[in-house]
Amino acid sequence: MNAVPPIRREILVDADPDAAFEVFTAGLGQWWPLGEHSVHGRDAAVSFDDGQIIERSAGGQDTLWGTVTRWEPPDVVAFSWHPGYSADRASRVEVTFAAAGSGQTLVTLTHTGWEAFADPAAARAEYDEGWPVVLERYARHSRTPTARA
Amino acid sequence: VELRREGPPRVARRAARLPVGRPAVSKHLRVLSDAGLIEHRSAGTRNLYALAPDGMARAQQWLVGTWDTALAAYAAEVKRRKP
């Protein structure tokens, strides 16, 4: 059986690696698009909390999205990734921060082992909402790729 | 799209059949590879590409969209915080 190829996305941000790492991790709740990508919707909150990424619903229900596996500020953060899924179906995300000159940082996100996300029917059986809802929303619009060519 | 069903031809062979230059073909293959839609491996001086496993395409497209949405929001937040 073939392992799925990694998904890699890159983006240049206007900050040095220290600040870029800080915003990505400690500032996660300030920028993550909960309205579009979350289990509990836009009224929830998400944060890196004691080595875990946790979404908390408005009603106080916690959902574990993943667990930090590498924490090397300001260069690398890596974590397991299973929003809407149980931890035994986790994929892996690694984010690197490299100084790119002129006060900018090249942020590279690599997502591996994401086979579990190819089976939305299974997720729908586990959860009443979440990724399946997200899938339907996503299907209605297209995105502009940010990969460097 | 038609070419994609034919297995993993070499870049040079592929380029010879398209109305664009070889660098442009390589560039587009790199973008498809970054998006996880095709697999890449090197065999000596050859670069071989093949379609990623079939049932995966929709999940790949969705995950790429998820990360692009998230990273765009992240970059905007970094910019907003800039002194």
mmCIF file of C-alpha atoms in Angstrom, chain A residues 1-148:
data_model
loop_
_atom_site.group_PDB
_atom_site.id
_atom_site.type_symbol
_atom_site.label_atom_id
_atom_site.label_comp_id
_atom_site.label_asym_id
_atom_site.label_seq_id
_atom_site.Cartn_x
_atom_site.Cartn_y
_atom_site.Cartn_z
ATOM 1 C CA MET A 1 0.000 0.000 0.000
ATOM 2 C CA ASN A 2 1.299 3.422 -0.960
ATOM 3 C CA ALA A 3 1.801 6.010 1.748
ATOM 4 C CA VAL A 4 0.191 9.276 0.754
ATOM 5 C CA PRO A 5 2.596 11.988 -0.427
ATOM 6 C CA PRO A 6 3.123 14.911 1.976
ATOM 7 C CA ILE A 7 1.225 18.143 1.417
ATOM 8 C CA ARG A 8 3.555 21.134 1.608
ATOM 9 C CA ARG A 9 2.521 24.782 1.763
ATOM 10 C CA GLU A 10 4.769 27.828 2.073
ATOM 11 C CA ILE A 11 4.057 31.432 2.945
ATOM 12 C CA LEU A 12 6.217 34.505 3.549
ATOM 13 C CA VAL A 13 5.250 36.549 6.588
ATOM 14 C CA ASP A 14 6.319 40.048 7.627
ATOM 15 C CA ALA A 15 8.123 39.238 10.866
ATOM 16 C CA ASP A 16 11.360 37.670 12.083
ATOM 17 C CA PRO A 17 11.275 33.959 13.022
ATOM 18 C CA ASP A 18 10.843 34.695 16.743
ATOM 19 C CA ALA A 19 7.699 36.728 16.166
ATOM 20 C CA ALA A 20 6.435 34.384 13.442
ATOM 21 C CA PHE A 21 6.782 31.377 15.774
ATOM 22 C CA GLU A 22 5.099 33.276 18.600
ATOM 23 C CA VAL A 23 2.083 34.248 16.501
ATOM 24 C CA PHE A 24 1.714 30.736 15.093
ATOM 25 C CA THR A 25 1.763 29.058 18.514
ATOM 26 C CA ALA A 26 0.826 31.383 21.388
ATOM 27 C CA GLY A 27 -1.300 33.437 19.003
ATOM 28 C CA LEU A 28 -3.106 30.507 17.369
ATOM 29 C CA GLY A 29 -6.471 31.525 18.778
ATOM 30 C CA GLN A 30 -6.135 35.006 17.245
ATOM 31 C CA TRP A 31 -5.901 33.829 13.659
ATOM 32 C CA TRP A 32 -7.202 30.280 13.195
ATOM 33 C CA PRO A 33 -10.347 30.518 10.983
ATOM 34 C CA LEU A 34 -12.716 28.783 13.413
ATOM 35 C CA GLY A 35 -15.750 29.841 11.406
ATOM 36 C CA GLU A 36 -14.513 27.765 8.496
ATOM 37 C CA HIS A 37 -12.374 25.067 10.072
ATOM 38 C CA SER A 38 -13.326 23.797 13.507
ATOM 39 C CA VAL A 39 -15.368 21.144 15.219
ATOM 40 C CA HIS A 40 -17.528 23.520 17.267
ATOM 41 C CA GLY A 41 -17.785 26.552 14.976
ATOM 42 C CA ARG A 42 -16.928 30.230 15.162
ATOM 43 C CA ASP A 43 -17.888 30.697 18.815
ATOM 44 C CA ALA A 44 -15.293 28.192 19.971
ATOM 45 C CA ALA A 45 -11.674 28.983 20.976
ATOM 46 C CA VAL A 46 -8.475 27.164 20.074
ATOM 47 C CA SER A 47 -5.018 27.299 21.645
ATOM 48 C CA PHE A 48 -1.715 25.569 22.225
ATOM 49 C CA ASP A 49 -2.137 24.557 25.833
ATOM 50 C CA ASP A 50 0.509 22.604 27.736
ATOM 51 C CA GLY A 51 1.737 20.652 24.720
ATOM 52 C CA GLN A 52 -1.698 20.103 23.237
ATOM 53 C CA ILE A 53 -3.849 21.892 20.685
ATOM 54 C CA ILE A 54 -7.295 22.136 22.188
ATOM 55 C CA GLU A 55 -10.525 23.565 20.851
ATOM 56 C CA ARG A 56 -13.006 24.607 23.505
ATOM 57 C CA SER A 57 -16.643 25.069 22.539
ATOM 58 C CA ALA A 58 -18.714 28.003 23.792
ATOM 59 C CA GLY A 59 -20.322 25.496 26.154
ATOM 60 C CA GLY A 60 -16.949 24.462 27.593
ATOM 61 C CA GLN A 61 -16.539 21.154 25.774
ATOM 62 C CA ASP A 62 -12.912 20.379 24.905
ATOM 63 C CA THR A 63 -11.829 18.665 21.699
ATOM 64 C CA LEU A 64 -8.208 17.608 21.261
ATOM 65 C CA TRP A 65 -6.859 18.488 17.807
ATOM 66 C CA GLY A 66 -3.325 17.250 18.350
ATOM 67 C CA THR A 67 -0.283 16.915 20.594
ATOM 68 C CA VAL A 68 3.041 18.714 20.198
ATOM 69 C CA THR A 69 5.885 16.376 19.225
ATOM 70 C CA ARG A 70 8.659 18.929 18.551
ATOM 71 C CA TRP A 71 8.998 22.336 20.144
ATOM 72 C CA GLU A 72 12.128 24.150 19.048
ATOM 73 C CA PRO A 73 11.397 27.887 18.984
ATOM 74 C CA PRO A 74 11.835 29.761 16.760
ATOM 75 C CA ASP A 75 12.743 27.109 14.181
ATOM 76 C CA VAL A 76 10.272 24.210 14.328
ATOM 77 C CA VAL A 77 7.001 23.145 15.857
ATOM 78 C CA ALA A 78 5.485 19.761 15.024
ATOM 79 C CA PHE A 79 2.347 18.112 16.242
ATOM 80 C CA SER A 80 -0.013 15.226 15.664
ATOM 81 C CA TRP A 81 -3.178 16.406 13.895
ATOM 82 C CA HIS A 82 -6.636 14.878 14.162
ATOM 83 C CA PRO A 83 -9.330 17.581 14.470
ATOM 84 C CA GLY A 84 -12.685 15.821 14.339
ATOM 85 C CA TYR A 85 -11.023 12.422 14.679
ATOM 86 C CA SER A 86 -9.825 10.310 17.563
ATOM 87 C CA ALA A 87 -6.081 10.314 18.287
ATOM 88 C CA ASP A 88 -5.554 6.839 16.836
ATOM 89 C CA ARG A 89 -6.193 8.332 13.382
ATOM 90 C CA ALA A 90 -3.731 11.181 13.758
ATOM 91 C CA SER A 91 -1.713 12.634 10.904
ATOM 92 C CA ARG A 92 1.436 14.700 11.401
ATOM 93 C CA VAL A 93 2.109 18.391 10.797
ATOM 94 C CA GLU A 94 5.495 20.089 10.908
ATOM 95 C CA VAL A 95 5.957 23.842 10.592
ATOM 96 C CA THR A 96 9.372 25.415 10.058
ATOM 97 C CA PHE A 97 10.336 29.088 10.308
ATOM 98 C CA ALA A 98 13.341 30.285 8.294
ATOM 99 C CA ALA A 99 14.657 33.847 8.147
ATOM 100 C CA ALA A 100 14.170 35.080 4.593
ATOM 101 C CA GLY A 101 15.856 38.502 4.775
ATOM 102 C CA SER A 102 14.287 41.971 4.932
ATOM 103 C CA GLY A 103 12.668 41.059 8.249
ATOM 104 C CA GLN A 104 10.603 38.307 6.665
ATOM 105 C CA THR A 105 10.230 34.628 7.508
ATOM 106 C CA LEU A 106 9.471 31.730 5.181
ATOM 107 C CA VAL A 107 6.973 29.483 6.928
ATOM 108 C CA THR A 108 6.750 25.946 5.528
ATOM 109 C CA LEU A 109 3.996 23.588 6.609
ATOM 110 C CA THR A 110 4.301 19.877 5.823
ATOM 111 C CA HIS A 111 1.359 17.545 6.444
ATOM 112 C CA THR A 112 2.105 13.816 6.274
ATOM 113 C CA GLY A 113 0.130 10.663 6.942
ATOM 114 C CA TRP A 114 -3.205 12.306 6.241
ATOM 115 C CA GLU A 115 -4.932 9.137 4.951
ATOM 116 C CA ALA A 116 -7.569 9.376 7.674
ATOM 117 C CA PHE A 117 -8.874 12.615 6.176
ATOM 118 C CA ALA A 118 -9.674 10.816 2.936
ATOM 119 C CA ASP A 119 -12.543 9.020 4.634
ATOM 120 C CA PRO A 120 -15.158 11.649 5.566
ATOM 121 C CA ALA A 121 -17.859 8.974 5.907
ATOM 122 C CA ALA A 122 -16.040 7.517 8.896
ATOM 123 C CA ALA A 123 -15.761 10.945 10.477
ATOM 124 C CA ARG A 124 -19.447 11.554 9.951
ATOM 125 C CA ALA A 125 -20.162 8.346 11.846
ATOM 126 C CA GLU A 126 -18.081 9.580 14.771
ATOM 127 C CA TYR A 127 -19.332 13.157 14.890
ATOM 128 C CA ASP A 128 -22.576 14.902 14.115
ATOM 129 C CA GLU A 129 -20.723 17.890 12.758
ATOM 130 C CA GLY A 130 -17.164 18.949 12.145
ATOM 131 C CA TRP A 131 -15.092 17.961 9.162
ATOM 132 C CA PRO A 132 -18.042 16.735 7.070
ATOM 133 C CA VAL A 133 -19.676 20.144 7.491
ATOM 134 C CA VAL A 134 -16.369 21.786 6.680
ATOM 135 C CA LEU A 135 -16.028 19.595 3.587
ATOM 136 C CA GLU A 136 -19.365 20.730 2.263
ATOM 137 C CA ARG A 137 -18.507 24.374 2.848
ATOM 138 C CA TYR A 138 -15.150 23.959 1.218
ATOM 139 C CA ALA A 139 -16.689 22.330 -1.826
ATOM 140 C CA ARG A 140 -18.603 25.554 -2.442
ATOM 141 C CA HIS A 141 -15.579 27.725 -2.933
ATOM 142 C CA SER A 142 -12.071 27.437 -4.259
ATOM 143 C CA ARG A 143 -8.890 28.764 -2.780
ATOM 144 C CA THR A 144 -5.857 30.504 -4.155
ATOM 145 C CA PRO A 145 -2.771 28.321 -3.690
ATOM 146 C CA THR A 146 0.072 29.869 -1.770
ATOM 147 C CA ALA A 147 2.791 27.442 -2.810
ATOM 148 C CA ARG A 148 5.863 29.039 -4.319
#
